[in-house]
XYZ file of N, CA, C and O in Angstrom:
468
model
N 8.207 24.749 10.161
C 6.842 24.986 10.556
C 6.398 26.510 10.245
O 7.182 27.190 11.299
N 5.315 26.683 9.729
C 4.929 28.183 9.578
C 4.264 28.553 11.055
O 4.221 27.999 12.103
N 3.577 29.687 11.154
C 2.909 30.185 12.176
C 1.524 29.415 12.274
O 0.930 29.542 13.370
N 1.205 28.618 11.330
C -0.228 27.986 11.492
C -0.017 26.986 12.561
O 1.230 26.417 12.768
N -1.046 26.445 13.147
C -1.173 25.630 14.297
C -0.641 24.205 13.842
O -0.503 23.285 14.869
N -0.939 23.765 12.490
C -0.820 22.407 12.050
C -0.490 22.518 10.640
O -0.529 23.453 9.908
N 0.200 21.291 10.202
C 0.555 21.058 8.605
C 0.379 19.713 8.532
O 0.461 19.039 9.452
N 0.066 19.570 7.238
C -0.080 18.091 6.620
C 1.032 17.419 6.673
O 2.047 17.869 6.018
N 1.184 16.291 7.354
C 2.349 15.291 7.272
C 2.311 14.301 6.594
O 2.994 13.699 5.836
N 1.074 13.478 6.640
C 0.621 12.520 6.038
C -0.798 12.241 5.565
O -1.496 13.011 6.181
N -0.969 11.775 4.464
C -2.127 11.235 3.757
C -2.448 9.879 4.136
O -1.614 9.146 3.442
N -3.369 9.456 4.781
C -3.529 7.860 4.867
C -4.662 7.558 4.247
O -5.819 8.017 4.464
N -4.337 6.414 3.697
C -5.695 5.676 2.888
C -5.993 4.469 3.961
O -4.829 3.692 4.146
N -7.148 3.953 4.040
C -7.616 2.822 4.617
C -7.660 1.880 3.466
O -8.119 2.118 2.412
N -7.145 0.791 3.577
C -7.223 -0.383 2.488
C -7.230 -1.714 2.892
O -6.823 -2.034 4.149
N -7.769 -2.747 2.207
C -7.882 -4.145 2.759
C -6.689 -4.793 2.346
O -6.168 -5.561 3.079
N -5.753 -4.217 1.224
C -4.742 -4.776 0.855
C -3.683 -3.583 0.474
O -3.652 -2.971 -0.567
N -2.994 -3.278 1.599
C -2.431 -2.133 1.897
C -0.927 -2.163 0.910
O -0.582 -1.195 0.218
N -0.525 -3.416 0.522
C 0.716 -3.471 -0.348
C 0.192 -3.081 -1.832
O 0.688 -2.247 -2.562
N -0.858 -3.590 -2.292
C -1.530 -3.240 -3.720
C -1.945 -1.819 -3.637
O -1.384 -1.207 -4.735
N -2.488 -1.097 -2.608
C -2.857 0.222 -2.982
C -1.480 1.033 -2.850
O -1.521 2.023 -3.568
N -0.748 0.633 -1.944
C 0.587 1.445 -1.832
C 1.320 1.601 -3.228
O 1.807 2.634 -3.654
N 1.392 0.402 -3.856
C 2.178 0.058 -5.263
C 1.333 0.719 -6.400
O 2.130 1.532 -6.944
N 0.030 1.093 -6.437
C -0.745 1.883 -7.210
C -0.143 3.478 -7.019
O 0.247 3.800 -7.999
N -0.082 3.682 -5.901
C 0.033 5.286 -5.480
C 1.511 5.621 -5.768
O 2.079 6.572 -6.177
N 2.510 4.546 -5.406
C 3.842 4.808 -5.676
C 4.192 4.782 -7.239
O 4.853 5.702 -7.509
N 3.549 3.928 -7.912
C 3.831 4.138 -9.320
C 3.064 5.363 -9.817
O 3.659 6.041 -10.748
N 1.959 5.905 -9.342
C 1.291 6.948 -10.056
C 1.922 8.206 -9.335
O 2.098 9.307 -10.532
N 2.462 8.273 -8.275
C 2.997 9.560 -7.857
C 4.640 9.535 -7.642
O 5.285 10.496 -7.373
N 5.215 8.516 -8.026
C 6.620 8.192 -7.903
C 7.049 8.525 -6.208
O 7.960 8.973 -5.971
N 6.267 7.840 -5.635
C 6.475 7.695 -4.093
C 8.073 7.170 -3.826
O 8.177 6.049 -4.474
N 8.869 7.390 -2.916
C 9.936 6.881 -2.510
C 10.034 6.527 -1.016
O 9.322 7.003 -0.108
N 10.965 5.719 -0.652
C 11.282 5.381 0.605
C 10.206 4.459 1.112
O 10.076 4.670 2.395
N 9.775 3.524 0.419
C 8.744 2.529 0.873
C 9.219 1.839 2.108
O 10.295 1.377 2.070
N 8.244 1.732 3.217
C 8.766 0.998 4.477
C 7.607 0.565 4.928
O 6.522 1.155 4.835
N 7.551 -0.408 5.717
C 6.466 -1.194 6.406
C 6.518 -1.025 7.997
O 7.676 -1.149 8.359
N 5.506 -0.958 8.701
C 5.265 -1.021 10.004
C 3.934 -1.512 10.299
O 2.862 -1.075 10.164
N 4.099 -2.963 10.996
C 2.896 -3.547 11.199
C 1.908 -3.598 10.094
O 2.328 -3.903 8.959
N 0.597 -2.972 10.109
C -0.371 -2.936 9.200
C -0.100 -1.583 8.138
O -1.091 -1.705 7.318
N 0.867 -1.164 8.328
C 1.069 0.143 7.440
C 2.106 0.052 6.541
O 3.290 -0.746 6.595
N 1.885 0.670 5.562
C 3.196 0.856 4.226
C 2.983 2.546 4.163
O 2.222 3.057 3.952
N 4.328 3.129 4.328
C 4.566 4.301 4.198
C 5.583 4.542 3.276
O 6.583 3.832 2.850
N 5.538 5.778 2.465
C 6.405 6.220 1.659
C 6.090 7.920 1.224
O 5.158 8.380 1.818
N 6.998 8.595 0.624
C 6.773 10.068 0.627
C 6.944 10.449 -0.696
O 7.654 9.745 -1.651
N 6.292 11.258 -1.285
C 6.383 11.931 -2.558
C 7.454 12.624 -2.783
O 8.114 13.270 -1.828
N 8.049 12.978 -3.828
C 9.229 13.972 -3.998
C 9.187 15.273 -3.337
O 10.085 15.728 -3.003
N 7.896 15.788 -3.257
C 7.662 16.971 -2.619
C 7.901 16.895 -1.017
O 7.969 18.030 -0.282
N 8.034 15.702 -0.564
C 8.204 15.508 0.914
C 6.953 15.024 1.642
O 6.894 14.668 2.747
N 5.765 15.310 0.844
C 4.364 14.851 1.443
C 4.431 13.298 1.586
O 4.858 12.601 0.888
N 4.123 12.801 3.087
C 4.029 11.338 3.371
C 2.559 10.823 3.023
O 1.646 11.488 3.044
N 2.657 9.604 2.642
C 1.490 8.922 2.288
C 1.503 7.486 2.892
O 2.628 6.853 3.167
N 0.589 7.009 3.674
C 0.290 5.962 4.475
C -0.671 5.084 3.964
O -1.858 5.463 3.544
N -0.644 3.783 4.095
C -1.637 2.865 3.597
C -1.799 1.905 4.818
O -1.137 1.074 4.998
N -3.127 1.877 5.446
C -3.257 1.313 6.429
C -4.422 0.042 6.228
O -5.513 0.410 5.814
N -3.910 -1.121 6.542
C -4.770 -2.208 6.646
C -5.974 -2.152 7.418
O -5.826 -1.679 8.678
N -7.141 -2.360 6.848
C -8.366 -2.233 7.696
C -9.198 -3.441 7.284
O -8.898 -4.052 6.298
N -10.158 -3.975 8.141
C -10.818 -5.193 8.008
C -11.915 -5.100 6.798
O -12.053 -6.014 6.205
N -12.534 -4.029 6.537
C -13.718 -3.951 5.659
C -13.227 -3.170 4.424
O -12.628 -1.998 4.580
N -13.954 -3.285 3.380
C -13.827 -2.834 2.018
C -14.574 -1.283 2.196
O -15.341 -1.193 3.000
N -14.087 -0.457 1.290
C -14.704 0.823 1.197
C -16.178 0.631 0.923
O -16.431 -0.179 -0.026
N -17.037 1.491 1.413
C -18.612 1.261 1.167
C -19.329 2.525 0.501
O -20.379 2.257 0.114
N -18.572 3.570 0.597
C -19.277 4.800 0.182
C -18.256 5.843 -0.191
O -17.220 5.514 -0.179
N -18.741 6.997 -0.901
C -18.171 7.993 -1.568
C -16.955 8.600 -0.269
O -17.235 8.737 0.889
N -15.724 8.727 -0.761
C -14.897 9.648 0.132
C -15.535 10.910 0.610
O -16.074 11.588 -0.215
N -15.233 11.278 1.829
C -15.802 12.628 2.082
C -14.354 13.647 2.071
O -14.680 14.773 2.003
N -13.321 13.181 1.867
C -12.110 13.936 1.402
C -11.392 13.374 0.274
O -11.475 12.031 0.193
N -10.833 13.924 -0.546
C -10.093 13.251 -1.761
C -8.882 14.044 -2.257
O -8.993 15.464 -1.690
N -8.044 13.557 -2.915
C -6.963 14.285 -3.339
C -7.178 14.794 -4.944
O -7.650 13.917 -5.806
N -6.714 16.017 -5.260
C -6.831 16.433 -6.509
C -5.335 16.238 -7.215
O -4.446 16.919 -6.383
N -5.193 15.650 -8.251
C -3.821 15.406 -8.742
C -3.551 16.281 -9.981
O -4.496 16.238 -10.926
N -2.623 17.531 -10.195
C -2.407 18.290 -11.136
C -1.434 17.416 -12.255
O -0.398 17.043 -11.902
N -2.237 17.201 -13.529
C -1.460 16.592 -14.451
C -1.200 17.313 -15.721
O -1.844 18.133 -16.069
N -0.186 16.845 -16.139
C 0.251 17.665 -17.360
C -0.467 17.213 -18.572
O -0.860 17.987 -19.661
N -0.632 15.878 -18.726
C -1.197 15.137 -19.857
C -2.342 14.363 -19.472
O -2.217 13.209 -18.969
N -3.512 15.057 -19.420
C -4.863 14.177 -19.038
C -5.013 12.949 -19.390
O -5.527 11.808 -18.812
N -5.394 12.872 -20.884
C -5.612 11.618 -21.584
C -4.375 10.480 -21.149
O -4.837 9.413 -20.934
N -3.199 11.024 -21.195
C -2.333 9.892 -20.975
C -2.367 9.523 -19.554
O -2.056 8.235 -19.059
N -2.596 10.403 -18.378
C -2.501 9.900 -17.032
C -3.764 9.111 -16.764
O -3.747 8.116 -15.965
N -4.923 9.445 -17.381
C -6.227 8.464 -17.370
C -5.712 7.156 -17.583
O -6.133 6.310 -17.114
N -5.179 7.080 -18.781
C -5.001 5.641 -19.209
C -3.985 4.867 -18.365
O -4.141 3.786 -18.013
N -2.935 5.662 -17.724
C -1.791 5.051 -16.988
C -2.643 4.802 -15.509
O -2.379 3.599 -14.921
N -3.697 5.368 -14.981
C -4.418 4.974 -14.003
C -4.858 3.601 -14.032
O -5.055 2.789 -13.157
N -5.651 3.544 -15.284
C -6.453 2.339 -15.550
C -5.320 1.071 -15.509
O -5.615 0.118 -15.341
N -4.315 1.331 -16.414
C -3.367 0.364 -16.416
C -2.595 -0.087 -14.933
O -2.252 -1.362 -15.129
N -2.573 0.842 -14.112
C -2.281 0.615 -12.838
C -3.187 -0.170 -11.932
O -2.886 -0.702 -10.769
N -4.584 -0.175 -12.454
C -5.472 -1.143 -11.732
C -6.699 -0.082 -11.366
O -7.468 -0.466 -10.392
N -6.455 1.153 -11.517
C -7.485 1.873 -11.193
C -8.727 2.093 -12.030
O -8.819 1.326 -13.024
N -9.671 3.003 -11.921
C -10.718 3.099 -12.751
C -11.097 4.501 -12.855
O -11.072 5.476 -12.108
N -12.003 4.773 -14.065
C -12.413 6.076 -14.012
C -14.031 5.970 -13.669
O -14.527 5.096 -14.009
N -14.392 7.049 -12.912
C -15.800 6.999 -12.466
C -16.798 7.910 -13.288
O -16.292 8.946 -13.822
N -17.850 7.233 -13.530
C -18.836 7.855 -14.715
C -19.718 9.034 -13.843
O -19.289 9.285 -12.819
N -20.272 9.838 -14.738
C -21.166 10.774 -14.434
C -20.433 11.909 -13.833
O -21.269 12.660 -12.774
N -19.291 12.535 -14.408
C -18.675 13.682 -13.593
C -18.384 14.592 -15.031
O -17.871 14.142 -15.852
N -18.538 15.881 -14.705
C -18.134 16.719 -15.855
C -17.640 18.161 -15.291
O -18.195 18.460 -14.204
N -16.647 18.456 -16.119
C -16.280 19.996 -15.456
C -14.805 20.235 -15.728
O -14.202 21.030 -15.082
N -14.289 19.464 -16.851
C -12.823 19.652 -17.191
C -11.964 18.806 -16.448
O -10.633 19.012 -16.526
N -12.478 18.161 -15.447
C -11.344 17.266 -14.614
C -11.932 15.771 -14.738
O -13.225 15.674 -15.299
N -11.393 14.831 -14.263
C -11.731 13.310 -14.442
C -11.713 12.902 -13.014
O -10.708 12.894 -12.339
N -12.576 12.080 -12.543
C -12.733 11.402 -11.304
C -12.490 9.959 -11.578
O -12.913 9.242 -12.188
N -11.333 9.610 -10.685
C -10.712 8.190 -10.920
C -10.884 7.643 -9.612
O -11.040 8.271 -8.584
N -10.611 6.247 -9.303
C -10.498 5.566 -8.225
C -9.273 4.610 -8.199
O -8.925 4.134 -9.187
N -8.608 4.659 -7.037
C -7.545 3.448 -6.900
C -8.227 1.959 -6.965
O -9.370 1.862 -7.135
N -7.336 0.930 -6.771
C -7.806 -0.178 -7.121
C -9.032 -0.866 -6.002
O -9.561 -1.614 -6.252
N -9.008 0.071 -4.650
C -9.984 -0.165 -3.714
C -11.149 0.950 -3.685
O -11.848 0.963 -2.730
N -11.307 1.690 -4.780
C -12.221 2.455 -4.939
C -12.024 3.949 -4.331
O -12.947 4.796 -4.295
N -10.828 4.319 -3.770
C -10.803 5.629 -3.120
C -10.664 6.534 -4.252
O -9.698 6.683 -5.217
N -11.570 7.604 -4.105
C -11.859 8.462 -5.477
C -10.720 9.513 -5.192
O -9.982 9.960 -4.311
N -10.198 10.138 -6.431
C -9.204 11.319 -6.677
C -9.734 11.796 -7.830
O -10.152 11.320 -8.783
N -9.105 13.015 -8.191
C -9.394 13.809 -9.468
C -8.077 14.011 -10.151
O -7.129 14.348 -9.555
N -8.047 14.111 -11.547
C -7.097 14.325 -12.264
C -7.507 15.847 -13.007
O -8.652 15.946 -13.585
N -6.638 16.851 -12.747
C -7.009 18.132 -12.963
C -6.053 18.586 -13.965
O -4.621 18.444 -13.623
N -6.302 18.966 -15.284
C -5.227 19.576 -16.332
C -4.492 20.577 -15.531
O -5.026 21.563 -14.892
N -3.244 20.633 -15.487
C -2.200 21.690 -14.923
C -2.592 23.227 -15.216
O -2.541 23.828 -14.405
N -3.083 23.228 -16.354
C -3.529 24.738 -16.777
C -4.713 25.069 -15.927
O -5.020 26.416 -16.102
N -5.501 24.296 -15.510
C -6.756 24.533 -14.973
C -6.583 24.536 -13.632
O -7.691 24.838 -12.696
N -5.535 23.942 -12.880
C -5.553 24.031 -11.406
C -5.236 25.217 -10.857
O -4.716 26.127 -11.149
N -6.051 25.470 -9.640
C -6.019 26.585 -8.966
C -4.605 27.136 -8.432
O -3.972 26.071 -8.054
């Protein structure tokens, strides 16, 4: 750990169907080491960042206050892949990136690799 007082260990998604949402992100990000604990499914990205999918009682009802930006090499191909996996493109956004949602509506952005900060 660095001198910072904290570091990101896990990104946790609330979901009604944790298996479905975990499978979506696993396929999109190449998550590995999938395991279940009670109402959670956990897996890690090849970078080591952990992702968790927590079953909750209610469906998502409003815009995320925090979201993930994904750096992608091929924006059109990745956009199509997200939809094939059960995600959706969200309308009314412009700016060189594409706003998408996972199967339960959790927003994320696809950012062309050359435009990523």
